[in-house]
mmCIF file of C-alpha atoms in Angstrom:
data_model
loop_
_atom_site.group_PDB
_atom_site.id
_atom_site.type_symbol
_atom_site.label_atom_id
_atom_site.label_comp_id
_atom_site.label_asym_id
_atom_site.label_seq_id
_atom_site.Cartn_x
_atom_site.Cartn_y
_atom_site.Cartn_z
ATOM 1 C CA UNK R 10 112.481 154.706 58.340
ATOM 2 C CA UNK R 11 115.610 153.149 59.873
ATOM 3 C CA UNK R 12 118.794 153.017 57.840
ATOM 4 C CA UNK R 13 119.088 149.863 55.759
ATOM 5 C CA UNK R 14 115.328 149.228 55.747
ATOM 6 C CA UNK R 15 113.621 148.104 52.599
ATOM 7 C CA UNK R 16 111.832 150.792 50.685
ATOM 8 C CA UNK R 17 108.233 150.198 51.672
ATOM 9 C CA UNK R 18 106.603 153.596 52.136
ATOM 10 C CA UNK R 19 103.164 152.023 52.462
ATOM 11 C CA UNK R 20 104.022 150.493 55.824
ATOM 12 C CA UNK R 21 102.238 152.037 58.840
ATOM 13 C CA UNK R 22 104.378 153.478 61.641
ATOM 14 C CA UNK R 23 106.032 150.712 63.680
ATOM 15 C CA UNK R 24 104.380 149.675 66.920
ATOM 16 C CA UNK R 25 106.647 149.226 69.912
ATOM 17 C CA UNK R 26 106.503 146.726 72.751
ATOM 18 C CA UNK R 27 105.751 143.658 70.641
ATOM 19 C CA UNK R 28 106.115 140.410 72.617
ATOM 20 C CA UNK R 29 108.719 137.830 71.551
ATOM 21 C CA UNK R 30 110.960 135.077 72.944
ATOM 22 C CA UNK R 31 114.725 135.649 73.205
ATOM 23 C CA UNK R 32 117.687 133.333 73.773
ATOM 24 C CA UNK R 33 120.840 135.347 74.457
ATOM 25 C CA UNK R 34 123.244 132.683 73.143
ATOM 26 C CA UNK R 35 125.122 132.259 76.415
ATOM 27 C CA UNK R 36 122.516 130.070 78.136
ATOM 28 C CA UNK R 37 119.439 128.040 77.140
ATOM 29 C CA UNK R 38 117.135 130.216 79.267
ATOM 30 C CA UNK R 39 113.931 131.247 77.523
ATOM 31 C CA UNK R 40 113.310 134.989 78.057
ATOM 32 C CA UNK R 41 110.028 136.786 77.396
ATOM 33 C CA UNK R 42 110.901 140.159 75.891
ATOM 34 C CA UNK R 43 109.375 143.142 74.109
ATOM 35 C CA UNK R 44 110.595 144.474 70.767
ATOM 36 C CA UNK R 45 110.972 148.174 70.011
ATOM 37 C CA UNK R 46 111.426 149.333 66.413
ATOM 38 C CA UNK R 47 113.840 152.249 66.674
ATOM 39 C CA UNK R 48 116.927 153.025 64.551
ATOM 40 C CA UNK R 49 117.688 149.361 65.207
ATOM 41 C CA UNK R 50 115.688 146.517 66.724
ATOM 42 C CA UNK R 51 115.832 146.906 70.501
ATOM 43 C CA UNK R 52 115.164 143.829 72.637
ATOM 44 C CA UNK R 53 113.691 144.897 75.982
ATOM 45 C CA UNK R 54 113.277 142.925 79.202
ATOM 46 C CA UNK R 55 111.614 144.453 82.272
ATOM 47 C CA UNK R 56 111.914 147.921 80.777
ATOM 48 C CA UNK R 57 115.641 147.697 80.001
ATOM 49 C CA UNK R 58 117.244 147.209 76.594
ATOM 50 C CA UNK R 59 119.272 143.990 76.822
ATOM 51 C CA UNK R 60 120.301 143.792 73.155
ATOM 52 C CA UNK R 61 120.137 145.918 70.009
ATOM 53 C CA UNK R 62 120.266 144.333 66.574
ATOM 54 C CA UNK R 63 120.961 146.467 63.480
ATOM 55 C CA UNK R 64 118.347 145.674 60.848
ATOM 56 C CA UNK R 65 121.035 144.973 58.239
ATOM 57 C CA UNK R 66 122.554 142.278 60.493
ATOM 58 C CA UNK R 67 119.366 140.299 61.077
ATOM 59 C CA UNK R 68 119.026 136.930 59.367
ATOM 60 C CA UNK R 69 116.170 134.418 59.335
ATOM 61 C CA UNK R 70 116.964 130.937 60.674
ATOM 62 C CA UNK R 71 115.117 127.845 59.416
ATOM 63 C CA UNK R 72 111.982 127.279 61.502
ATOM 64 C CA UNK R 73 108.722 125.394 60.937
ATOM 65 C CA UNK R 74 106.495 127.659 63.025
ATOM 66 C CA UNK R 75 107.497 131.035 64.441
ATOM 67 C CA UNK R 76 109.833 133.407 62.599
ATOM 68 C CA UNK R 77 113.240 132.640 64.090
ATOM 69 C CA UNK R 78 115.982 135.254 63.806
ATOM 70 C CA UNK R 79 119.699 135.572 64.431
ATOM 71 C CA UNK R 80 122.104 138.469 64.029
ATOM 72 C CA UNK R 81 125.590 138.373 62.538
ATOM 73 C CA UNK R 82 126.696 140.887 65.181
ATOM 74 C CA UNK R 83 125.247 138.895 68.115
ATOM 75 C CA UNK R 84 126.527 135.700 69.764
ATOM 76 C CA UNK R 85 126.367 132.773 67.335
ATOM 77 C CA UNK R 86 123.587 130.960 69.223
ATOM 78 C CA UNK R 87 121.471 134.032 70.034
ATOM 79 C CA UNK R 88 117.933 133.613 68.727
ATOM 80 C CA UNK R 89 114.756 135.684 68.603
ATOM 81 C CA UNK R 90 111.399 133.968 68.010
ATOM 82 C CA UNK R 91 108.345 135.898 66.787
ATOM 83 C CA UNK R 92 104.918 134.275 66.370
ATOM 84 C CA UNK R 93 102.839 137.359 65.530
ATOM 85 C CA UNK R 94 102.384 137.480 61.740
ATOM 86 C CA UNK R 95 102.084 141.269 61.583
ATOM 87 C CA UNK R 96 105.354 141.668 63.472
ATOM 88 C CA UNK R 97 107.013 139.078 61.246
ATOM 89 C CA UNK R 98 105.884 141.060 58.214
ATOM 90 C CA UNK R 99 107.374 144.253 59.616
ATOM 91 C CA UNK R 100 110.652 142.486 60.327
ATOM 92 C CA UNK R 101 110.725 141.238 56.743
ATOM 93 C CA UNK R 102 110.184 144.794 55.476
ATOM 94 C CA UNK R 103 112.841 146.386 57.689
ATOM 95 C CA UNK R 104 115.653 143.854 57.281
ATOM 96 C CA UNK R 105 117.331 144.081 53.849
ATOM 97 C CA UNK R 106 119.448 140.957 54.334
ATOM 98 C CA UNK R 107 116.914 138.767 56.099
ATOM 99 C CA UNK R 108 117.273 135.944 53.577
ATOM 100 C CA UNK R 109 120.987 136.419 52.932
ATOM 101 C CA UNK R 110 123.450 133.557 53.303
ATOM 102 C CA UNK R 111 124.141 132.508 56.879
ATOM 103 C CA UNK R 112 127.149 133.850 58.728
ATOM 104 C CA UNK R 113 130.476 132.062 58.553
ATOM 105 C CA UNK R 114 129.975 130.539 61.980
ATOM 106 C CA UNK R 115 126.539 129.192 61.090
ATOM 107 C CA UNK R 116 127.751 127.905 57.732
ATOM 108 C CA UNK R 117 130.679 126.243 59.448
ATOM 109 C CA UNK R 118 128.292 124.526 61.808
ATOM 110 C CA UNK R 119 126.273 123.108 58.906
ATOM 111 C CA UNK R 120 129.438 122.013 57.105
ATOM 112 C CA UNK R 121 130.631 120.329 60.300
ATOM 113 C CA UNK R 122 127.276 118.536 60.612
ATOM 114 C CA UNK R 123 127.489 117.330 56.999
ATOM 115 C CA UNK R 124 131.056 116.119 57.467
ATOM 116 C CA UNK R 125 130.008 114.343 60.645
ATOM 117 C CA UNK R 126 127.219 112.602 58.735
ATOM 118 C CA UNK R 127 129.639 111.526 56.003
ATOM 119 C CA UNK R 128 132.163 110.221 58.525
ATOM 120 C CA UNK R 129 129.390 108.417 60.370
ATOM 121 C CA UNK R 130 128.507 106.421 57.261
ATOM 122 C CA UNK R 131 132.105 105.217 57.057
ATOM 123 C CA UNK R 132 132.266 104.428 60.768
ATOM 124 C CA UNK R 133 129.067 102.347 60.741
ATOM 125 C CA UNK R 134 130.907 99.169 59.847
ATOM 126 C CA UNK R 135 133.516 99.796 62.552
ATOM 127 C CA UNK R 136 131.589 100.957 65.607
ATOM 128 C CA UNK R 137 127.984 100.006 64.851
ATOM 129 C CA UNK R 138 124.752 101.929 64.458
ATOM 130 C CA UNK R 139 123.881 102.548 68.157
ATOM 131 C CA UNK R 140 127.091 104.449 68.816
ATOM 132 C CA UNK R 141 126.684 106.427 65.598
ATOM 133 C CA UNK R 142 123.099 107.330 66.527
ATOM 134 C CA UNK R 143 124.257 108.708 69.871
ATOM 135 C CA UNK R 144 126.861 110.837 68.107
ATOM 136 C CA UNK R 145 124.644 111.956 65.238
ATOM 137 C CA UNK R 146 121.390 112.850 67.019
ATOM 138 C CA UNK R 147 122.676 115.989 68.808
ATOM 139 C CA UNK R 148 124.060 117.313 65.501
ATOM 140 C CA UNK R 149 120.798 117.138 63.539
ATOM 141 C CA UNK R 150 119.173 120.617 63.425
ATOM 142 C CA UNK R 151 115.892 120.654 65.336
ATOM 143 C CA UNK R 152 114.032 122.043 62.309
ATOM 144 C CA UNK R 153 114.997 118.918 60.345
ATOM 145 C CA UNK R 154 113.960 116.699 63.254
ATOM 146 C CA UNK R 155 110.569 118.453 63.281
ATOM 147 C CA UNK R 156 110.109 117.722 59.555
ATOM 148 C CA UNK R 157 110.935 114.087 60.230
ATOM 149 C CA UNK R 158 108.442 114.015 63.089
ATOM 150 C CA UNK R 159 105.676 115.462 60.889
ATOM 151 C CA UNK R 160 106.287 112.760 58.282
ATOM 152 C CA UNK R 161 106.390 109.931 60.826
ATOM 153 C CA UNK R 162 103.308 111.339 62.578
ATOM 154 C CA UNK R 163 101.048 110.668 59.591
ATOM 155 C CA UNK R 164 102.230 107.072 59.341
ATOM 156 C CA UNK R 165 101.962 106.485 63.102
ATOM 157 C CA UNK R 166 98.340 107.677 63.129
ATOM 158 C CA UNK R 167 97.539 105.420 60.179
ATOM 159 C CA UNK R 168 99.127 102.419 61.905
ATOM 160 C CA UNK R 169 97.202 103.018 65.140
ATOM 161 C CA UNK R 170 93.955 103.788 63.339
ATOM 162 C CA UNK R 171 92.893 106.154 66.099
ATOM 163 C CA UNK R 172 91.423 109.615 65.746
ATOM 164 C CA UNK R 173 92.550 112.571 67.813
ATOM 165 C CA UNK R 174 90.358 113.161 70.864
ATOM 166 C CA UNK R 175 88.942 116.676 70.955
ATOM 167 C CA UNK R 176 86.417 116.920 73.813
ATOM 168 C CA UNK R 177 86.817 120.585 74.921
ATOM 169 C CA UNK R 178 86.837 119.935 78.680
ATOM 170 C CA UNK R 179 89.150 116.970 78.275
ATOM 171 C CA UNK R 180 91.450 119.003 76.039
ATOM 172 C CA UNK R 181 91.592 121.793 78.622
ATOM 173 C CA UNK R 182 92.548 119.303 81.346
ATOM 174 C CA UNK R 183 95.147 117.639 79.113
ATOM 175 C CA UNK R 184 96.685 120.995 78.169
ATOM 176 C CA UNK R 185 96.875 121.972 81.845
ATOM 177 C CA UNK R 186 98.563 118.676 82.736
ATOM 178 C CA UNK R 187 101.100 118.888 79.905
ATOM 179 C CA UNK R 188 101.875 122.545 80.626
ATOM 180 C CA UNK R 189 102.527 121.828 84.302
ATOM 181 C CA UNK R 190 104.847 118.939 83.444
ATOM 182 C CA UNK R 191 106.647 120.940 80.752
ATOM 183 C CA UNK R 192 107.275 123.907 83.053
ATOM 184 C CA UNK R 193 108.255 121.794 86.064
ATOM 185 C CA UNK R 194 110.713 119.619 84.160
ATOM 186 C CA UNK R 195 112.424 122.417 82.250
ATOM 187 C CA UNK R 196 111.385 121.159 78.805
ATOM 188 C CA UNK R 197 112.748 124.012 76.672
ATOM 189 C CA UNK R 198 111.967 123.037 73.064
ATOM 190 C CA UNK R 199 108.636 123.141 71.167
ATOM 191 C CA UNK R 200 106.205 120.463 72.360
ATOM 192 C CA UNK R 201 103.192 119.099 70.479
ATOM 193 C CA UNK R 202 101.104 116.718 72.636
ATOM 194 C CA UNK R 203 97.894 114.875 71.695
ATOM 195 C CA UNK R 204 95.499 112.161 72.891
ATOM 196 C CA UNK R 205 94.480 109.507 70.355
ATOM 197 C CA UNK R 206 91.496 107.168 70.530
ATOM 198 C CA UNK R 207 92.993 103.678 70.702
ATOM 199 C CA UNK R 208 92.357 100.715 72.976
ATOM 200 C CA UNK R 209 96.116 100.091 73.208
ATOM 201 C CA UNK R 210 97.371 101.183 76.651
ATOM 202 C CA UNK R 211 100.444 103.067 75.513
ATOM 203 C CA UNK R 212 102.155 106.427 75.113
ATOM 204 C CA UNK R 213 105.031 107.364 72.845
ATOM 205 C CA UNK R 214 107.209 110.210 71.623
ATOM 206 C CA UNK R 215 108.135 110.954 68.007
ATOM 207 C CA UNK R 216 111.017 113.077 66.742
ATOM 208 C CA UNK R 217 110.541 116.830 66.864
ATOM 209 C CA UNK R 218 108.829 117.093 70.256
ATOM 210 C CA UNK R 219 105.662 115.144 69.426
ATOM 211 C CA UNK R 220 104.154 113.234 72.362
ATOM 212 C CA UNK R 221 101.064 111.010 72.262
ATOM 213 C CA UNK R 222 98.882 109.490 74.955
ATOM 214 C CA UNK R 223 96.523 106.699 73.901
ATOM 215 C CA UNK R 224 93.050 106.406 75.398
ATOM 216 C CA UNK R 225 93.710 102.793 76.381
ATOM 217 C CA UNK R 226 96.248 103.961 78.937
ATOM 218 C CA UNK R 227 93.820 106.525 80.352
ATOM 219 C CA UNK R 228 91.331 103.689 80.837
ATOM 220 C CA UNK R 229 93.922 101.691 82.820
ATOM 221 C CA UNK R 230 95.038 104.601 85.004
ATOM 222 C CA UNK R 231 93.561 104.951 88.496
ATOM 223 C CA UNK R 232 95.157 108.280 89.316
ATOM 224 C CA UNK R 233 96.153 111.433 87.450
ATOM 225 C CA UNK R 234 99.649 111.010 88.920
ATOM 226 C CA UNK R 235 99.999 107.718 87.043
ATOM 227 C CA UNK R 236 99.227 109.486 83.765
ATOM 228 C CA UNK R 237 101.460 112.414 84.743
ATOM 229 C CA UNK R 238 104.328 110.009 85.396
ATOM 230 C CA UNK R 239 103.884 108.381 81.983
ATOM 231 C CA UNK R 240 103.716 111.744 80.193
ATOM 232 C CA UNK R 241 106.747 113.052 82.098
ATOM 233 C CA UNK R 242 108.624 109.929 81.016
ATOM 234 C CA UNK R 243 107.662 110.553 77.363
ATOM 235 C CA UNK R 244 108.717 114.184 77.689
ATOM 236 C CA UNK R 245 112.061 112.784 78.793
ATOM 237 C CA UNK R 246 112.332 110.726 75.594
ATOM 238 C CA UNK R 247 111.416 113.802 73.525
ATOM 239 C CA UNK R 248 113.871 116.014 75.418
ATOM 240 C CA UNK R 249 116.663 113.463 74.959
ATOM 241 C CA UNK R 250 115.803 113.013 71.237
ATOM 242 C CA UNK R 251 115.447 109.259 71.711
ATOM 243 C CA UNK R 252 112.959 108.981 68.832
ATOM 244 C CA UNK R 253 115.533 110.464 66.476
ATOM 245 C CA UNK R 254 118.165 108.059 67.787
ATOM 246 C CA UNK R 255 115.762 105.174 67.196
ATOM 247 C CA UNK R 256 115.176 106.280 63.604
ATOM 248 C CA UNK R 257 118.924 106.411 62.960
ATOM 249 C CA UNK R 258 119.514 103.055 64.666
ATOM 250 C CA UNK R 259 116.764 101.161 62.857
ATOM 251 C CA UNK R 260 117.321 102.863 59.503
ATOM 252 C CA UNK R 261 120.983 101.874 59.446
ATOM 253 C CA UNK R 262 123.433 103.134 56.888
ATOM 254 C CA UNK R 263 120.712 103.802 54.287
ATOM 255 C CA UNK R 264 119.046 106.239 56.678
ATOM 256 C CA UNK R 265 122.373 107.988 57.340
ATOM 257 C CA UNK R 266 122.951 108.372 53.613
ATOM 258 C CA UNK R 267 119.476 109.881 53.270
ATOM 259 C CA UNK R 268 120.206 112.189 56.192
ATOM 260 C CA UNK R 269 123.403 113.350 54.529
ATOM 261 C CA UNK R 270 121.756 114.089 51.168
ATOM 262 C CA UNK R 271 118.512 115.472 52.599
ATOM 263 C CA UNK R 272 116.251 112.602 51.500
ATOM 264 C CA UNK R 273 114.873 111.222 54.769
ATOM 265 C CA UNK R 274 111.177 111.617 53.930
ATOM 266 C CA UNK R 275 110.710 108.729 51.487
ATOM 267 C CA UNK R 276 107.421 106.889 52.034
ATOM 268 C CA UNK R 277 108.971 103.473 52.663
ATOM 269 C CA UNK R 278 111.610 104.863 54.996
ATOM 270 C CA UNK R 279 109.038 106.863 56.961
ATOM 271 C CA UNK R 280 106.693 103.873 57.323
ATOM 272 C CA UNK R 281 109.599 101.748 58.534
ATOM 273 C CA UNK R 282 110.645 104.472 60.967
ATOM 274 C CA UNK R 283 107.105 104.836 62.344
ATOM 275 C CA UNK R 284 106.782 101.098 62.958
ATOM 276 C CA UNK R 285 110.212 100.954 64.566
ATOM 277 C CA UNK R 286 109.357 103.711 67.036
ATOM 278 C CA UNK R 287 105.950 102.223 67.904
ATOM 279 C CA UNK R 288 107.088 98.594 68.132
ATOM 280 C CA UNK R 289 110.727 98.572 69.223
ATOM 281 C CA UNK R 290 111.852 99.014 72.808
ATOM 282 C CA UNK R 291 114.261 101.647 74.051
ATOM 283 C CA UNK R 292 117.628 100.758 75.521
ATOM 284 C CA UNK R 293 118.115 100.520 79.275
ATOM 285 C CA UNK R 294 120.166 103.736 79.223
ATOM 286 C CA UNK R 295 117.416 105.594 77.345
ATOM 287 C CA UNK R 296 114.795 104.372 79.823
ATOM 288 C CA UNK R 297 116.963 105.411 82.763
ATOM 289 C CA UNK R 298 117.431 108.916 81.357
ATOM 290 C CA UNK R 299 113.693 109.268 80.699
ATOM 291 C CA UNK R 300 112.958 108.009 84.230
ATOM 292 C CA UNK R 301 115.373 110.606 85.620
ATOM 293 C CA UNK R 302 113.517 113.318 83.701
ATOM 294 C CA UNK R 303 110.131 112.088 84.948
ATOM 295 C CA UNK R 304 111.274 111.805 88.561
ATOM 296 C CA UNK R 305 112.685 115.335 88.473
ATOM 297 C CA UNK R 306 109.438 116.702 87.012
ATOM 298 C CA UNK R 307 107.198 114.947 89.536
ATOM 299 C CA UNK R 308 109.395 116.073 92.431
ATOM 300 C CA UNK R 309 109.274 119.665 91.132
ATOM 301 C CA UNK R 310 105.463 119.481 91.297
ATOM 302 C CA UNK R 311 105.584 118.152 94.844
ATOM 303 C CA UNK R 312 104.341 114.751 93.704
ATOM 304 C CA UNK R 313 105.806 111.275 94.000
ATOM 305 C CA UNK R 314 106.975 109.262 90.957
ATOM 306 C CA UNK R 315 105.839 106.031 92.624
ATOM 307 C CA UNK R 316 102.420 105.924 90.843
ATOM 308 C CA UNK R 317 104.249 105.452 87.531
ATOM 309 C CA UNK R 318 105.829 102.324 88.974
ATOM 310 C CA UNK R 319 102.439 101.159 90.268
ATOM 311 C CA UNK R 320 100.923 101.504 86.791
ATOM 312 C CA UNK R 321 103.783 99.585 85.174
ATOM 313 C CA UNK R 322 103.476 96.781 87.749
ATOM 314 C CA UNK R 323 99.747 96.393 87.010
ATOM 315 C CA UNK R 324 100.507 96.172 83.303
ATOM 316 C CA UNK R 325 103.192 93.481 83.487
ATOM 317 C CA UNK R 326 100.656 90.675 83.526
ATOM 318 C CA UNK R 327 100.193 88.028 80.859
ATOM 319 C CA UNK R 328 98.172 90.085 78.383
ATOM 320 C CA UNK R 329 99.096 89.607 74.720
ATOM 321 C CA UNK R 330 97.841 93.080 73.821
ATOM 322 C CA UNK R 331 100.599 95.563 72.969
ATOM 323 C CA UNK R 332 101.182 97.861 75.923
ATOM 324 C CA UNK R 333 103.570 100.506 77.134
ATOM 325 C CA UNK R 334 105.629 97.653 78.590
ATOM 326 C CA UNK R 335 106.547 96.444 75.091
ATOM 327 C CA UNK R 336 108.252 99.674 74.086
ATOM 328 C CA UNK R 337 109.347 100.678 77.592
ATOM 329 C CA UNK R 338 110.715 97.493 79.196
ATOM 330 C CA UNK R 339 110.334 97.304 82.951
ATOM 331 C CA UNK R 340 113.181 96.046 85.074
ATOM 332 C CA UNK R 341 113.351 95.380 88.793
ATOM 333 C CA UNK R 342 115.929 98.168 88.991
ATOM 334 C CA UNK R 343 113.525 100.693 87.433
ATOM 335 C CA UNK R 344 110.698 99.827 89.808
ATOM 336 C CA UNK R 345 113.033 99.860 92.799
ATOM 337 C CA UNK R 346 114.318 103.260 91.701
ATOM 338 C CA UNK R 347 110.808 104.736 91.669
ATOM 339 C CA UNK R 348 110.122 103.363 95.139
ATOM 340 C CA UNK R 349 113.433 104.722 96.367
ATOM 341 C CA UNK R 350 112.668 108.178 94.955
ATOM 342 C CA UNK R 351 109.134 108.248 96.368
ATOM 343 C CA UNK R 352 108.566 111.337 98.495
ATOM 344 C CA UNK R 353 105.744 112.630 100.676
ATOM 345 C CA UNK R 354 103.222 114.556 98.590
ATOM 346 C CA UNK R 355 103.749 118.260 99.262
ATOM 347 C CA UNK R 356 102.212 119.815 96.148
ATOM 348 C CA UNK R 357 98.584 120.346 95.247
ATOM 349 C CA UNK R 358 96.869 117.742 93.047
ATOM 350 C CA UNK R 359 97.942 118.255 89.446
ATOM 351 C CA UNK R 360 94.308 118.255 88.315
ATOM 352 C CA UNK R 361 91.072 118.678 90.236
ATOM 353 C CA UNK R 362 88.663 115.772 90.475
ATOM 354 C CA UNK R 363 86.462 117.290 87.754
ATOM 355 C CA UNK R 364 89.451 117.863 85.482
ATOM 356 C CA UNK R 365 90.639 114.289 85.979
ATOM 357 C CA UNK R 366 87.200 112.974 85.028
ATOM 358 C CA UNK R 367 87.182 115.245 81.965
ATOM 359 C CA UNK R 368 90.573 113.885 80.939
ATOM 360 C CA UNK R 369 89.368 110.306 81.367
ATOM 361 C CA UNK R 370 86.412 111.176 79.107
ATOM 362 C CA UNK R 371 88.403 113.102 76.489
ATOM 363 C CA UNK R 372 87.743 110.397 73.871
ATOM 364 C CA UNK R 373 84.073 109.831 74.703
ATOM 365 C CA UNK R 374 82.891 111.075 71.302
ATOM 366 C CA UNK R 375 85.397 108.883 69.505
ATOM 367 C CA UNK R 376 84.721 105.711 71.489
ATOM 368 C CA UNK R 377 80.961 106.255 71.780
ATOM 369 C CA UNK R 378 80.588 106.124 75.546
ATOM 370 C CA UNK R 379 81.744 107.821 78.723
ATOM 371 C CA UNK R 380 83.289 106.509 81.858
ATOM 372 C CA UNK R 381 80.463 107.916 83.973
ATOM 373 C CA UNK R 382 79.060 104.506 84.756
ATOM 374 C CA UNK R 383 82.381 102.893 85.443
ATOM 375 C CA UNK R 384 83.069 101.362 88.811
ATOM 376 C CA UNK R 385 85.154 103.738 90.981
ATOM 377 C CA UNK R 386 88.783 102.553 91.012
ATOM 378 C CA UNK R 387 90.715 101.751 94.143
ATOM 379 C CA UNK R 388 92.637 104.728 95.510
ATOM 380 C CA UNK R 389 96.343 104.838 94.737
ATOM 381 C CA UNK R 390 99.127 105.887 97.101
ATOM 382 C CA UNK R 391 99.101 109.559 96.091
ATOM 383 C CA UNK R 392 95.297 109.745 96.336
ATOM 384 C CA UNK R 393 95.447 108.380 99.882
ATOM 385 C CA UNK R 394 98.094 110.986 100.752
ATOM 386 C CA UNK R 395 95.956 113.795 99.284
ATOM 387 C CA UNK R 396 92.921 112.567 101.240
ATOM 388 C CA UNK R 397 94.932 112.383 104.457
ATOM 389 C CA UNK R 398 96.275 115.903 103.921
ATOM 390 C CA UNK R 399 92.756 117.303 103.464
ATOM 391 C CA UNK R 400 91.575 115.599 106.653
ATOM 392 C CA UNK R 401 94.555 116.923 108.592
ATOM 393 C CA UNK R 402 95.921 113.495 109.454
#
């Protein structure tokens, strides 16, 4: 048994080459690694040991899902994420100080965050909530943002009254679409995406990497690229933590006080936050940043962002039904930008025809019918380009 390990003679011999995710602390690159349990924990990439953590130095960092580790002898931001429960149990047995107080650097970071929150409350009356939200959001630990997102999620679902769509083929197509967008755009934090059965043509992002697509928008879409553009835009809001900013902005000083003292989960506050995110519109700057993220992701897939603009144009009519336009205001500049950044389609279709149909029908059990009998929609620009490419024109 390695030095410093907990006395647990009943443990079986350690198994090497256990998969994990490693962040070296000098960049935000996600690295797939293997773990080897030797005299210390060796982190191996492509057969080479890239880091060795003494068991006594390993500490557990707050995380809502995978076991997340740091080491007092490693760079301050170095992290190791382990999802396998058996491996997590072995780590817990081998590391005598796993639950010990955080290192001075980590503690200092938390103290700095708390001081920033306190100062922000004072500065509210001087500089206003929007500026404070921009300053505060990057300082909120992601684990706390995830807890906030979980709380708001329950209220958002209750407000919408829609059930989650679970058709297996539709789910497979949706997962494929989201994964392609996530990888292409460089989305490097946990993502939790769902489709809800609701006639409202909308999509939205909640704090903590939660993204939702409503069935009403799928019904309006003529092309998978239109849906991809919308989802890429929402990934941009999640990546930029715009939902968290919105919660801070709409909650005002009372929300900041709750954030400071750890009481941000009150029922009334959460309901108010959920309604504010679903009903209120983002700022022009937030929309521009999310558009930038979406355009980059679509370009990386060899697709044009123009279909997103086409969908928004079709939905700017006189309907009184709440739509994506209400929470994502369209400006002439935004539409012109998407046209300007349109490119020839060079990548393969994001989904096959069968997968696109399965995605359109993902809520068929929840809404009680399929789109099989629907009239075929007019082809969009990207569909015409795909057809021309197949025919060699």
